[in-house]
PDB file of C-alpha atoms in Angstrom:
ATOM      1  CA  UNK A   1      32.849  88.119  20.550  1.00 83.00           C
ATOM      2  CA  UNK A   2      30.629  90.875  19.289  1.00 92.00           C
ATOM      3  CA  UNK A   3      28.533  90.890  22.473  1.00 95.00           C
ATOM      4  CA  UNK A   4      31.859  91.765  23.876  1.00 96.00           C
ATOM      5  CA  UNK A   5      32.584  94.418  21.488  1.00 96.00           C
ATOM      6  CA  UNK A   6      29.210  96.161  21.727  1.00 94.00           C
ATOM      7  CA  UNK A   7      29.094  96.316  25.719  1.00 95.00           C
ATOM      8  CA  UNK A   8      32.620  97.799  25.659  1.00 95.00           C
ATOM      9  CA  UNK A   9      31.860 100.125  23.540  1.00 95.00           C
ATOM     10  CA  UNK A  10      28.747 101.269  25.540  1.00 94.00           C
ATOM     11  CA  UNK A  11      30.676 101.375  28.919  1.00 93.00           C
ATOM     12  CA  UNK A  12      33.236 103.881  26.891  1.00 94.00           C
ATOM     13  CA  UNK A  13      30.255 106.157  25.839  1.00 94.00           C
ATOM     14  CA  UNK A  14      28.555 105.815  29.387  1.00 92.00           C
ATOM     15  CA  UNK A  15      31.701 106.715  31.416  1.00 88.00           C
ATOM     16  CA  UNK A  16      30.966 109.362  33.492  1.00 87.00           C
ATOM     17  CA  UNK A  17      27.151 108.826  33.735  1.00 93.00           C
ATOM     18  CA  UNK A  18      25.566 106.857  36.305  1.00 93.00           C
ATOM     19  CA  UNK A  19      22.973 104.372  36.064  1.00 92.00           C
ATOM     20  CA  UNK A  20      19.289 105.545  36.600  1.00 90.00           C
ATOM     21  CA  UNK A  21      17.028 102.327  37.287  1.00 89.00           C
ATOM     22  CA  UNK A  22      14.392 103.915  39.779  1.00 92.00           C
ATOM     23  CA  UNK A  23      11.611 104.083  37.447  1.00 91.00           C
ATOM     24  CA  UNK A  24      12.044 100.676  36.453  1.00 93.00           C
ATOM     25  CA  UNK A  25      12.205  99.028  39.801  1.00 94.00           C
ATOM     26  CA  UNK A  26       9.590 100.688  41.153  1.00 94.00           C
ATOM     27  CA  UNK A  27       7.123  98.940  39.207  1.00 94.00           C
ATOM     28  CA  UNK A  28       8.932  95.852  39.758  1.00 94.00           C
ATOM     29  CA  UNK A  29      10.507  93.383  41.895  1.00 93.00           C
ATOM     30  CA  UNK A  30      13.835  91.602  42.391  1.00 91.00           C
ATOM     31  CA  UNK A  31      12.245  88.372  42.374  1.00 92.00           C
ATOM     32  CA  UNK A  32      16.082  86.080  44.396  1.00 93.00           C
ATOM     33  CA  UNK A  33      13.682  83.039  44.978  1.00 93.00           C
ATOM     34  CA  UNK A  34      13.118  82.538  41.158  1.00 93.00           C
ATOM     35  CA  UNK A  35      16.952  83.219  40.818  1.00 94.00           C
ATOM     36  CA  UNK A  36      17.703  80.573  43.261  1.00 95.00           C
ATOM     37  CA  UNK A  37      15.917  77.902  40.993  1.00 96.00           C
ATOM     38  CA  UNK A  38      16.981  78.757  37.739  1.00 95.00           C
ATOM     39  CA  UNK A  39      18.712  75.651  36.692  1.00 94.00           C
ATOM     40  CA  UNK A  40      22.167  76.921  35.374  1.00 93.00           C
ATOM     41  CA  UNK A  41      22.825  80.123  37.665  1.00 95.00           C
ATOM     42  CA  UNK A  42      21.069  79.150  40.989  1.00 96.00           C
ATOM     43  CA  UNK A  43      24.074  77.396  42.703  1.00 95.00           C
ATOM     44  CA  UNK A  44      25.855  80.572  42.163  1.00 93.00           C
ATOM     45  CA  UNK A  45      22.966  82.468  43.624  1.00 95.00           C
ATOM     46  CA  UNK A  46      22.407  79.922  46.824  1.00 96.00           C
ATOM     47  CA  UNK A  47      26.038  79.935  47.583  1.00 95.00           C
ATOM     48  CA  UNK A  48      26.321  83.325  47.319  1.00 95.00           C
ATOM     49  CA  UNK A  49      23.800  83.451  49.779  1.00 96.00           C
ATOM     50  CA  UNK A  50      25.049  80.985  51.860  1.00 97.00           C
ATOM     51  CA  UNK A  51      28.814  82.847  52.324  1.00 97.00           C
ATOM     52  CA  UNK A  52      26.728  86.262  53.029  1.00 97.00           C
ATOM     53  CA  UNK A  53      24.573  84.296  55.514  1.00 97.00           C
ATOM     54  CA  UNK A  54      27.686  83.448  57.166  1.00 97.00           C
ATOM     55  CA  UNK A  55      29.098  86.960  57.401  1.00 98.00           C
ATOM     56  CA  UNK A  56      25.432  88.631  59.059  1.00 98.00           C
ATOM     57  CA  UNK A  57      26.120  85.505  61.680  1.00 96.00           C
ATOM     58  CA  UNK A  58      29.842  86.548  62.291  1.00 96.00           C
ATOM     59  CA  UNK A  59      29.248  90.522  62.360  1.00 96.00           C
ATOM     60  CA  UNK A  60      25.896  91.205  63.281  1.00 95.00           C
ATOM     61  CA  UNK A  61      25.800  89.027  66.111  1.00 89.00           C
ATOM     62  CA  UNK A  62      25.747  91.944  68.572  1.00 89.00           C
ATOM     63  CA  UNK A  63      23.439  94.422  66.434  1.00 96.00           C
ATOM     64  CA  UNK A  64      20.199  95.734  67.990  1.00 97.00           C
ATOM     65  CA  UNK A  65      19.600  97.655  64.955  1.00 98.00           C
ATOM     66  CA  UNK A  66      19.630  96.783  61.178  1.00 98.00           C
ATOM     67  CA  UNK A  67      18.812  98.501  57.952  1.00 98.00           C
ATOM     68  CA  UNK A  68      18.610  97.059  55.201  1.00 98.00           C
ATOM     69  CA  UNK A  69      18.947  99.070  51.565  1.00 98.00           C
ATOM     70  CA  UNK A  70      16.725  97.457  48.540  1.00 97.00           C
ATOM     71  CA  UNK A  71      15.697  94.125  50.509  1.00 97.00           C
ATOM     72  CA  UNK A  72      13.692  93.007  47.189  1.00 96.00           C
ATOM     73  CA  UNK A  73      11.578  90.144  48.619  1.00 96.00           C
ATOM     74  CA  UNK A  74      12.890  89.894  51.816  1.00 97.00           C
ATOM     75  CA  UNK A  75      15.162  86.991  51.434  1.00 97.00           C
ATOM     76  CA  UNK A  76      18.189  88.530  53.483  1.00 98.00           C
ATOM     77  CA  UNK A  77      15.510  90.028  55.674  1.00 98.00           C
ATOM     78  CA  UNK A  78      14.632  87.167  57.004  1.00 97.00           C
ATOM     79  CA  UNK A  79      18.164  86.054  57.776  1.00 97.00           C
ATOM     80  CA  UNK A  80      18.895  89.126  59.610  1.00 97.00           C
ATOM     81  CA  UNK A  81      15.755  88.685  61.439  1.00 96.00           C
ATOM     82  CA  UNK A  82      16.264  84.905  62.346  1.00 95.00           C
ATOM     83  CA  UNK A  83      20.049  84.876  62.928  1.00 95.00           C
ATOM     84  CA  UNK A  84      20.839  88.297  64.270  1.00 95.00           C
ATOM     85  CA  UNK A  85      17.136  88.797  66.272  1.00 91.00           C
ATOM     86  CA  UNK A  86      17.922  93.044  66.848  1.00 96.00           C
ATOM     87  CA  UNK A  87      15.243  94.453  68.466  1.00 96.00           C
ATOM     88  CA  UNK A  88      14.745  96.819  65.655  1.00 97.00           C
ATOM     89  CA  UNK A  89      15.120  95.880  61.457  1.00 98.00           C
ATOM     90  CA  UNK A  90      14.276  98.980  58.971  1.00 98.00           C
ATOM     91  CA  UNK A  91      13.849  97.157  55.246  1.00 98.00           C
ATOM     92  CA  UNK A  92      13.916  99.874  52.624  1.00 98.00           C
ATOM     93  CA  UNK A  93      12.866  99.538  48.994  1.00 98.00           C
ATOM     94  CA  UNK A  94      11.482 101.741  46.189  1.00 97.00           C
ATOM     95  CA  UNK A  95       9.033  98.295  45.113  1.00 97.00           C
ATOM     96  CA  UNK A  96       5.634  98.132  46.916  1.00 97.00           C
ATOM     97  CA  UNK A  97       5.184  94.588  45.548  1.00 97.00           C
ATOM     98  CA  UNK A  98       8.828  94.059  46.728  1.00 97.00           C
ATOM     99  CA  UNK A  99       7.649  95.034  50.624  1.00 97.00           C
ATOM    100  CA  UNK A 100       4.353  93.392  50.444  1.00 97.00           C
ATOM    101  CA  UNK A 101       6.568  90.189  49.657  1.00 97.00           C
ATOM    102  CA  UNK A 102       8.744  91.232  52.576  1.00 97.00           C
ATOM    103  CA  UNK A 103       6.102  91.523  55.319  1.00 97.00           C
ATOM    104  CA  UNK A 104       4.520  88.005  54.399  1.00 97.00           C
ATOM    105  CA  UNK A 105       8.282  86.423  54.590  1.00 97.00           C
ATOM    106  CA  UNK A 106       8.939  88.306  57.439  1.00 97.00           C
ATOM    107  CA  UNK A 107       6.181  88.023  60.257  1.00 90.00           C
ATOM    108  CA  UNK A 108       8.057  89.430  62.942  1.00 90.00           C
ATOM    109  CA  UNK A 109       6.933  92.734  64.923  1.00 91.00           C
ATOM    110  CA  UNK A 110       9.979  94.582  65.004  1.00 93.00           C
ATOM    111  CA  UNK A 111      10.014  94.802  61.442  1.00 97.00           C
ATOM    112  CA  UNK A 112       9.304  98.469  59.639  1.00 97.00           C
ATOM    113  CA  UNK A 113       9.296  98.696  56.385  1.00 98.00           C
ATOM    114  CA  UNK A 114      10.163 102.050  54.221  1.00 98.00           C
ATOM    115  CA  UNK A 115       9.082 102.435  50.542  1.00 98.00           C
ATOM    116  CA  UNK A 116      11.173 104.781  48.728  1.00 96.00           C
ATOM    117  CA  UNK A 117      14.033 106.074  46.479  1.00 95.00           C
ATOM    118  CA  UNK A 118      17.634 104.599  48.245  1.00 97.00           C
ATOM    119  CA  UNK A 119      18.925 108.708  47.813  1.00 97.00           C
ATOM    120  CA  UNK A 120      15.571 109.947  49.630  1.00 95.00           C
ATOM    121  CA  UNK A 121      15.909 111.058  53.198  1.00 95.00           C
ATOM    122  CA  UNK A 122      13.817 108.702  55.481  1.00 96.00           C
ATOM    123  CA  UNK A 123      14.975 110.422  58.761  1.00 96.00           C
ATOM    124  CA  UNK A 124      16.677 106.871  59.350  1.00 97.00           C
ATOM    125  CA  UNK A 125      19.509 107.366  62.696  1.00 97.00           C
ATOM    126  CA  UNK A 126      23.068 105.403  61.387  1.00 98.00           C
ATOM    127  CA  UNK A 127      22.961 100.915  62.320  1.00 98.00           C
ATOM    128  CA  UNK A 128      25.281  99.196  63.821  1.00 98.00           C
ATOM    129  CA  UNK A 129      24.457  96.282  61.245  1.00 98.00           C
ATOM    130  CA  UNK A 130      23.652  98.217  57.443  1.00 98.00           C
ATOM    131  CA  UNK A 131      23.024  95.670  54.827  1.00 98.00           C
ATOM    132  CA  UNK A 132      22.725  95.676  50.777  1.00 98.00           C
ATOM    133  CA  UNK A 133      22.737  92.689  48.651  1.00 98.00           C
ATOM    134  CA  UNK A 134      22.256  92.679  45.033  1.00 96.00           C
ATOM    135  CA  UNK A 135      21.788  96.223  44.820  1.00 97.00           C
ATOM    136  CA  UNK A 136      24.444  98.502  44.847  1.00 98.00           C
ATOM    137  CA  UNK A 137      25.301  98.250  41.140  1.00 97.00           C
ATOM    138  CA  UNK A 138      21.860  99.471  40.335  1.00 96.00           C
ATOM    139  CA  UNK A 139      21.019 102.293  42.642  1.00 97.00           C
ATOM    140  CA  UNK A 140      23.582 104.813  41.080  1.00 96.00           C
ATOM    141  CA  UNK A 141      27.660 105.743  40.927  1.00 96.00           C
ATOM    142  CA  UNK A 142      28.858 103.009  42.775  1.00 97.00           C
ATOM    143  CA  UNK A 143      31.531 104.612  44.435  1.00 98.00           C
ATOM    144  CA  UNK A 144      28.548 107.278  45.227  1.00 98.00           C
ATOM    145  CA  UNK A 145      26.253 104.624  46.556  1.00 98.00           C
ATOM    146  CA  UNK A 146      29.322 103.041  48.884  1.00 98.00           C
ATOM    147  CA  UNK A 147      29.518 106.940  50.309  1.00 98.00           C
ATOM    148  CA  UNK A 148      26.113 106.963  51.197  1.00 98.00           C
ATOM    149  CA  UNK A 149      26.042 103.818  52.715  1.00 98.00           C
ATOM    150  CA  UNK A 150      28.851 104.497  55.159  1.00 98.00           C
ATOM    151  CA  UNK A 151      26.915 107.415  56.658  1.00 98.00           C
ATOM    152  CA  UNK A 152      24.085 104.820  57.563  1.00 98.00           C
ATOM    153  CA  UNK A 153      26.810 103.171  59.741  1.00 98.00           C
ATOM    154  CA  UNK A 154      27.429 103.837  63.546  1.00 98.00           C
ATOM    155  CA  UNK A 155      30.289 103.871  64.939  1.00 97.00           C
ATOM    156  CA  UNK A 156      31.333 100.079  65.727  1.00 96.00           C
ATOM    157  CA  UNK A 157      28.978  99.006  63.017  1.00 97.00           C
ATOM    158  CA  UNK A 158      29.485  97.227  59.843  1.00 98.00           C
ATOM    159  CA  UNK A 159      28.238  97.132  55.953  1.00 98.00           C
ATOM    160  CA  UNK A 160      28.075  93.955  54.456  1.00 98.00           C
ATOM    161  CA  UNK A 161      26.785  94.061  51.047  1.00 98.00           C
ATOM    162  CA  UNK A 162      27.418  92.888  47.275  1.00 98.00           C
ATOM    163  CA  UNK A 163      28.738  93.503  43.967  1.00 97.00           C
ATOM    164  CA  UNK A 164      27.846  92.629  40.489  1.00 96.00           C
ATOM    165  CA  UNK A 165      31.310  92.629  38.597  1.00 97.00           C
ATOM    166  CA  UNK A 166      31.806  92.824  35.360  1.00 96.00           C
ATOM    167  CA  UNK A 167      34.667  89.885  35.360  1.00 96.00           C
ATOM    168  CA  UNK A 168      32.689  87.220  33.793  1.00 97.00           C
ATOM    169  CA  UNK A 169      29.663  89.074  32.877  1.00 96.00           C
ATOM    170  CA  UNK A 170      29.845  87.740  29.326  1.00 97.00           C
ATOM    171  CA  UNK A 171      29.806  83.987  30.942  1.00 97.00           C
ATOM    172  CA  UNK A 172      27.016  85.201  33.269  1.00 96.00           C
ATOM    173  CA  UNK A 173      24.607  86.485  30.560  1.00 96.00           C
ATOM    174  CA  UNK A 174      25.086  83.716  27.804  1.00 97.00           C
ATOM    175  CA  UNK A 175      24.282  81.654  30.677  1.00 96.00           C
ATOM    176  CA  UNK A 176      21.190  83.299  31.390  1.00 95.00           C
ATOM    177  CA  UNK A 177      19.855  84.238  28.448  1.00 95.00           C
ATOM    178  CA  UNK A 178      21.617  82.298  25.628  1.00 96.00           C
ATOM    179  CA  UNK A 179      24.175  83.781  22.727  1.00 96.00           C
ATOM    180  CA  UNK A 180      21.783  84.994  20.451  1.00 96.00           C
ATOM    181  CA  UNK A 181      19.360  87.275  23.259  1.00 96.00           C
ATOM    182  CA  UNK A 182      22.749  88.618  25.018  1.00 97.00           C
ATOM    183  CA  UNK A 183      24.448  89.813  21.476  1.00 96.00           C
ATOM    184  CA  UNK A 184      20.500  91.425  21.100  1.00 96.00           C
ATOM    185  CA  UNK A 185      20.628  92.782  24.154  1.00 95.00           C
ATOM    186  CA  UNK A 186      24.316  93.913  24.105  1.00 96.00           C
ATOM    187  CA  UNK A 187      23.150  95.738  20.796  1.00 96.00           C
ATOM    188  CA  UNK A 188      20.393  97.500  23.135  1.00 93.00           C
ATOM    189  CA  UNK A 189      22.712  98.451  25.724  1.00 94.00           C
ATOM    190  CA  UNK A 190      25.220 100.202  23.196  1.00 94.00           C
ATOM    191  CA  UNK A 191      22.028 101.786  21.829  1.00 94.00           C
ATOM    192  CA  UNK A 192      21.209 103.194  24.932  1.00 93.00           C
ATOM    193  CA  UNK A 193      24.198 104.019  25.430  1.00 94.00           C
ATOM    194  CA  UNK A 194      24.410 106.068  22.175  1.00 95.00           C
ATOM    195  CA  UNK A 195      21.200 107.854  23.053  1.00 94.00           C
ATOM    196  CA  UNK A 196      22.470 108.478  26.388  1.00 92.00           C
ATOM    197  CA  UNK A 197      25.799 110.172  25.583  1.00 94.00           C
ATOM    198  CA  UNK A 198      24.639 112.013  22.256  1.00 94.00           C
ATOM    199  CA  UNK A 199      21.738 113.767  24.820  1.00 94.00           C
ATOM    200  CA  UNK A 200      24.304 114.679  27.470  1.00 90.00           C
ATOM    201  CA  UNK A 201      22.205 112.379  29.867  1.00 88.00           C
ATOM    202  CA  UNK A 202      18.780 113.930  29.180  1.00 90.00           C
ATOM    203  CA  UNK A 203      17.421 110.770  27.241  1.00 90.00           C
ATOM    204  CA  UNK A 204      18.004 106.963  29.272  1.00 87.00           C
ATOM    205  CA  UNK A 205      16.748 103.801  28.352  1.00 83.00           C
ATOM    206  CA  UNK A 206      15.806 101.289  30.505  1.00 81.00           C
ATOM    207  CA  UNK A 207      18.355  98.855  29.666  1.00 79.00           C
ATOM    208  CA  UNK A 208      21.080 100.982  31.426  1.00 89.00           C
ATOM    209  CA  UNK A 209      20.262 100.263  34.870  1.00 92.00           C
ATOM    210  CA  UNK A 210      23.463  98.783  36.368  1.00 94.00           C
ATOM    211  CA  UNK A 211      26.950  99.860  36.835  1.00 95.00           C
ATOM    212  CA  UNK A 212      29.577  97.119  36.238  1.00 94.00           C
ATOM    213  CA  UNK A 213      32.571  97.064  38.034  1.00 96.00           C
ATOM    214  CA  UNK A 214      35.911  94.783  38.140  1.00 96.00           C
ATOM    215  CA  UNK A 215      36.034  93.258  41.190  1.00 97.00           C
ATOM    216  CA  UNK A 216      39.938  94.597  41.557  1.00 97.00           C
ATOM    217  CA  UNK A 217      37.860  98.208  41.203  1.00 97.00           C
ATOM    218  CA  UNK A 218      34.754  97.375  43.691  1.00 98.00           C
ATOM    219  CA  UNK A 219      37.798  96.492  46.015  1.00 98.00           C
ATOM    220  CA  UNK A 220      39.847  99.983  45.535  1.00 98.00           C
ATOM    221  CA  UNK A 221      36.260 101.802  46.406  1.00 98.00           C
ATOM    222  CA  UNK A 222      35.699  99.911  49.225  1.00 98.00           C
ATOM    223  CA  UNK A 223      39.403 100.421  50.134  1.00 97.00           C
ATOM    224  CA  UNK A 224      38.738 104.407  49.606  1.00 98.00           C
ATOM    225  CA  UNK A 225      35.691 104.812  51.365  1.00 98.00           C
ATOM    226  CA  UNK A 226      35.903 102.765  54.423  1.00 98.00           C
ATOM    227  CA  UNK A 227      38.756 102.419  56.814  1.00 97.00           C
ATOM    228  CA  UNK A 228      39.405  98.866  56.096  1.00 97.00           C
ATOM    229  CA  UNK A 229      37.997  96.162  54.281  1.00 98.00           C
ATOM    230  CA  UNK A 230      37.666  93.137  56.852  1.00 97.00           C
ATOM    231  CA  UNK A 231      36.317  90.339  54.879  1.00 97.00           C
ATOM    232  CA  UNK A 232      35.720  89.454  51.315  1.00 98.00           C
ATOM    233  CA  UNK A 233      33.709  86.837  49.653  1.00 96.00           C
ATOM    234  CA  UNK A 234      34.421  87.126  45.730  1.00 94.00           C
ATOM    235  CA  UNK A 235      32.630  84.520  43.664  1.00 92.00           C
ATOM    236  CA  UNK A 236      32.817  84.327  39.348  1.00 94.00           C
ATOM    237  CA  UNK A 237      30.182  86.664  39.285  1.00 96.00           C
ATOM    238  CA  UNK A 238      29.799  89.225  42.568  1.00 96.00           C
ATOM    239  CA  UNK A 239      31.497  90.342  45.432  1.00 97.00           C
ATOM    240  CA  UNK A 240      30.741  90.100  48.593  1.00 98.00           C
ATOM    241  CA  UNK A 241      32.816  92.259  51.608  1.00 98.00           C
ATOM    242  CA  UNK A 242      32.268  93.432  55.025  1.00 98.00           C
ATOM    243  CA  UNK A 243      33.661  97.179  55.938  1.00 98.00           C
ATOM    244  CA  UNK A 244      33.094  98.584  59.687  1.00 97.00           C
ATOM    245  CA  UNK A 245      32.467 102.132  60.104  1.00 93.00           C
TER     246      UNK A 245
END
């Protein structure tokens, strides 16, 4: 359990510090397709999908409008545009490779894409349909990032997004990466994490990108921030919800 161990001990020396992964992500991608195939942890990520598919059908029926926040490669971009059809869909992300991906999934005219930092203004009018999958955890506080979200809202509207939680994380990494490379990168992450709090925030590494949550926690934020908390879709490893306005 030293992985274990290591990460905790991070998180305590992070607390209060949010993660910073915009440098990073621009000059990358969040690749979901090659998620999707990975032969352990893509039924996790195609079911995931699948549920969150589900809710855009249920809530966004009605919604002319939809922005999406860090749409990667356009996976949930397309679903919005070929289940929900609103006459205008904003796709926002700080990758260019990430929107070039987009446009080729998505050939569809009322598409705009935006290229930029999630806490930028883009002069973008609140959604009745505002959606953000696989992304909140790394764009900042979460709590923070749920606040700005809401304001993208309209009246009416809905958020339906996702959440990395940290309930089986452990599971989730050994998984991915195999005992040995989690317990190395654990060590990294309480490195970091080291770095981070002995520099009062001035020095961050990489390898703190991503804000992880209990899913009891993710629930209380969603619980302070928006009225009500209609649906939600918890799996081992996110959680999914839909909040209105």
């Amino acid at each position: 359990m030293i992985a274990e161990r290591l990460v905790s001990l991070g998180n305590k020396l992070i607390s209060g510090y949010p993660p910073e992964g915009r440098e990073y992500w621009a000059a990358r991608f969040w690749d979901r397709d090659k998620a999707e195939l990975d032969p352990v942890l893509g039924d996790h990520y195609r079911a995931q999908k699948a549920v969150l598919g589900d809710l855009i059908d249920k809530y966004g029926a009605r919604a002319d409008r939809v922005i999406e926040f860090a749409c990667g490669t356009g996976e949930f971009t397309k679903i919005v545009a070929d289940r929900v059809g609103p006459s205008e869909l904003i796709a926002v992300d700080i990758s260019a490779e990430g929107l070039a991906r987009t446009k080729a999934r998505v050939a569809d005219d009322r598409l705009q894409v935006v290229q930029g930092d999630f806490w930028q203004d883009h002069g973008l009018e609140p959604a009745p349909l505002v959606v953000c999958v696989d992304a909140i955890h790394h764009l900042g506080d979460v709590r923070t990032v749920l606040e700005r979200l809401r304001t993208f809202v309209a009246p009416g509207g809905y958020l339906i997004g996702n959440v990395w939680t940290r309930d089986h994380f452990h599971e989730f990494q050994r998984q991915r990466y195999g005992a040995l490379r989690h317990a190395a990168r654990s060590a990294l992450f309480l490195a970091s994490a080291v770095t981070l709090r002995a520099t009062k925030g001035r020095i961050r590494w990489a390898s703190y990108r991503t804000q992880l949550l209990p899913s009891e926690k993710v629930l209380r934020l969603l619980g302070d921030t928006f009225p009500t908390v209609l649906e939600t879709a918890p799996d081992r490893f996110f959680f999914g919800f839909v909040c209105p306005a």
